[in-house]
Each structure stands twice: as structure tokens, then as C-alpha cells.
């Protein structure tokens, strides 16, 4: 075989291993012989969205044809050949990269009788393709206030496809339609990857299992740090603490502290929302003795390390060690926000 996905394999090998592929090649060859005019069809129009052709929210019907097919006025350059992943020669159209305004072909002038113009040519619109990076090569920075790359002077947005929304704009001369390119931030996209691939595994029921012995937790912590170095393009010897602060993330140990403190806050302020089995889980100091103390919860006596890792001990211990301002937060969302900010910068 000199082409396709089984290049360099013998015909005998192909018959023995993938007869279906043989049948596909023969069928395709026969189809091409039957319809030779279809052999050089345009397989791709790079960047064109199907949603731009939607009847209710897309471009007007009379504008679609000239935008896709007119080589002088439309969005695309002349078709170019390329090889796909199977080594097959295909044809595609690439977007023009030197202009953003596209004006429709002029209306027909003299009609000689042989070609009667269609009414569509009188109702076409201008199209503005807003591409500040694709055409102007402009350096745009991420606008998110919590972007991890906000302090990096070399971090700019890059092109990430084109928006599927067509916006009709009313200008002083009439209507035109606007298409836009989509810009993406490398650091923010990597953070999304972390929250979709890694964080759910560390977060799920963390309060139940993550207070176990550090021997077991450290293995997960190493993986978390490795992923963080991967998404921040740091080398393997770079310290992870600044990366956690830069990305505003909590390590697996801090996630456990966060969850435990959250549970204690709910126990103290919203005990009616917890299941009844938790109502006598912790003992309050004011129920045991009458003298004033800064420690709200009573610490049970624990002799072994294993017992100290139970939430009945860890919960009161962590709560008693929190700042007074944190403990007196007026609501759960405010407590969560302040506690997370405190844990991110603290060196626990
Ligand atoms: Zn960003």
C-alpha cells in the first residue's frame, strides 16, 4: 500500500487484517469513477460556523453564498490542497487575514437578457469580521481580575476559533452584520482543566478521607503539585507554594482544613440545617463550665494520633485556632471567601 492509514503494508496483510478497509477503498473508487465531477470538492471552509447559516439567528440567506464562494469579495481565499490524517489529498478554503470589512458584490448593471439577475443581489449586507489578533496582530491581555497570568508581562490572549453568534448592527447607512474571533487565555484555560480533571477527585468527600496519615495523602499531594507545574509551565524543581498562591488554589491538606472549618461554621450557626445525628457531635465550653474562655468548642481527650485525626477532635481544634474576625463572619459565603483567602497565603 502506498497511501492511506496502512501505508507500507502488503495487500495480503490488508486482506487478512482489515477486509472492511478494502471494501471501503473499492466502493470509494467506484463512486469517484461514476461521478468524476465530484472528485475535487471543497472539504473544509476553515472557521465557518454552521450556526452562521441558521434561519433565525444567522446571516441573511442572500449573504451566505457570496461570503463563502466569492473569491474577491468573500471571506475565503482560493481553495488550497492539503493532506488529511489518512494521507488523502483534500481541498479547503482559508480565511483572508488582511481585512475585516467585507463588501458584497455590486448590483448588476446592464442586463443583456441571457442572464437574469436574482433579487438577492439587491438585498445583500456588509459584514464586519472583528479580528483584532488575527488581522491587526494586536496584543490583548486577559481581563479577568483573578487571572493567574495577570503579573506576567508576556502573557497575551491567543486566537481560539470564531464566535458562533452573528450580531446585526444598525449603522448610519443601514444594517451590517458582525462576526467575531474568540480569544482565550492560556492560564485561565489551564485552570479550567485543573477544576475539571483534578479538583473533583480531591474535593469529593474530602472531609471523610483526607485526614488520614500523611503517608497516603502525600502521594496525592505530589500528583497535585505535578499537575500544577504542568499547567504553569514550571520545571520540576520549582517550589510549588508560589504556584498555589498565584493560581489561588488550595493543596489537598488545605482543602481538608477548609471543609472541616466549613462544617464547624455550619454546626455553630446553622445547626438546624444539619442532619439530627450531628446535633450532639461537639461539646461547647459554655455548657461545661461558667468561666469566660476564648475557645468556643471543648477539646475531647485524645491519647493517640489516630484519635486526633477524627473530626470530633480536628473540628474543634481547627475552629479554636481560627482568627476571631474569621469566626465572626456574618454569613456562610463571606466565611468561605475569607477562609479560602486566609488558607491560600498561610503556610500550614
Ligand atoms: Zn486569564
mmCIF file of N, CA and C in Angstrom, residues 2 46 66 80 82 106 108-109 136 169 181 200 221 253 259 270 284 309 315:
data_model
loop_
_atom_site.group_PDB
_atom_site.id
_atom_site.type_symbol
_atom_site.label_atom_id
_atom_site.label_comp_id
_atom_site.label_asym_id
_atom_site.label_seq_id
_atom_site.Cartn_x
_atom_site.Cartn_y
_atom_site.Cartn_z
ATOM 1 N N UNK A 2 0.569 2.203 -0.866
ATOM 2 C CA UNK A 2 1.353 3.445 -0.928
ATOM 3 C C UNK A 2 0.546 4.649 -0.434
ATOM 4 N N UNK A 46 -12.419 26.773 6.467
ATOM 5 C CA UNK A 46 -11.807 26.957 7.787
ATOM 6 C C UNK A 46 -12.458 28.103 8.559
ATOM 7 N N UNK A 66 -22.223 34.592 -1.262
ATOM 8 C CA UNK A 66 -21.063 35.383 -1.693
ATOM 9 C C UNK A 66 -19.955 35.382 -0.645
ATOM 10 N N UNK A 80 -7.241 25.543 -1.417
ATOM 11 C CA UNK A 80 -5.869 25.014 -1.404
ATOM 12 C C UNK A 80 -5.914 23.530 -1.086
ATOM 13 N N UNK A 82 -4.617 20.035 0.682
ATOM 14 C CA UNK A 82 -3.896 19.634 1.887
ATOM 15 C C UNK A 82 -4.077 18.129 2.088
ATOM 16 N N UNK A 106 -21.173 44.097 -6.343
ATOM 17 C CA UNK A 106 -22.058 45.191 -6.793
ATOM 18 C C UNK A 106 -23.297 44.636 -7.472
ATOM 19 N N UNK A 108 -26.102 44.140 -10.338
ATOM 20 C CA UNK A 108 -25.906 44.028 -11.794
ATOM 21 C C UNK A 108 -26.289 45.324 -12.491
ATOM 22 N N UNK A 109 -25.522 45.691 -13.540
ATOM 23 C CA UNK A 109 -25.809 46.906 -14.299
ATOM 24 C C UNK A 109 -26.684 46.605 -15.501
ATOM 25 N N UNK A 136 -5.000 42.432 12.937
ATOM 26 C CA UNK A 136 -4.110 43.512 13.416
ATOM 27 C C UNK A 136 -2.894 42.987 14.169
ATOM 28 N N UNK A 169 -25.965 44.895 13.292
ATOM 29 C CA UNK A 169 -25.641 46.227 13.808
ATOM 30 C C UNK A 169 -26.315 47.267 12.919
ATOM 31 N N UNK A 181 -13.863 36.906 16.315
ATOM 32 C CA UNK A 181 -12.986 35.790 16.672
ATOM 33 C C UNK A 181 -13.022 35.622 18.187
ATOM 34 N N UNK A 200 -12.155 17.726 41.234
ATOM 35 C CA UNK A 200 -13.273 16.906 41.726
ATOM 36 C C UNK A 200 -12.810 15.667 42.487
ATOM 37 N N UNK A 221 -0.741 14.592 47.019
ATOM 38 C CA UNK A 221 -0.198 15.956 47.001
ATOM 39 C C UNK A 221 0.874 16.090 45.923
ATOM 40 N N UNK A 253 -4.217 19.138 51.611
ATOM 41 C CA UNK A 253 -4.327 19.287 53.072
ATOM 42 C C UNK A 253 -5.190 20.487 53.448
ATOM 43 N N UNK A 259 -12.741 22.346 54.391
ATOM 44 C CA UNK A 259 -14.016 21.622 54.521
ATOM 45 C C UNK A 259 -14.402 21.444 55.988
ATOM 46 N N UNK A 270 -25.685 27.197 61.766
ATOM 47 C CA UNK A 270 -26.857 26.651 61.057
ATOM 48 C C UNK A 270 -27.082 25.196 61.447
ATOM 49 N N UNK A 284 -19.781 22.229 73.543
ATOM 50 C CA UNK A 284 -19.448 23.658 73.664
ATOM 51 C C UNK A 284 -18.974 23.930 75.086
ATOM 52 N N UNK A 309 -7.017 12.458 64.608
ATOM 53 C CA UNK A 309 -7.366 12.732 63.209
ATOM 54 C C UNK A 309 -8.869 12.646 62.972
ATOM 55 N N UNK A 315 -12.100 19.020 64.241
ATOM 56 C CA UNK A 315 -13.051 20.113 64.040
ATOM 57 C C UNK A 315 -12.921 21.194 65.106
#
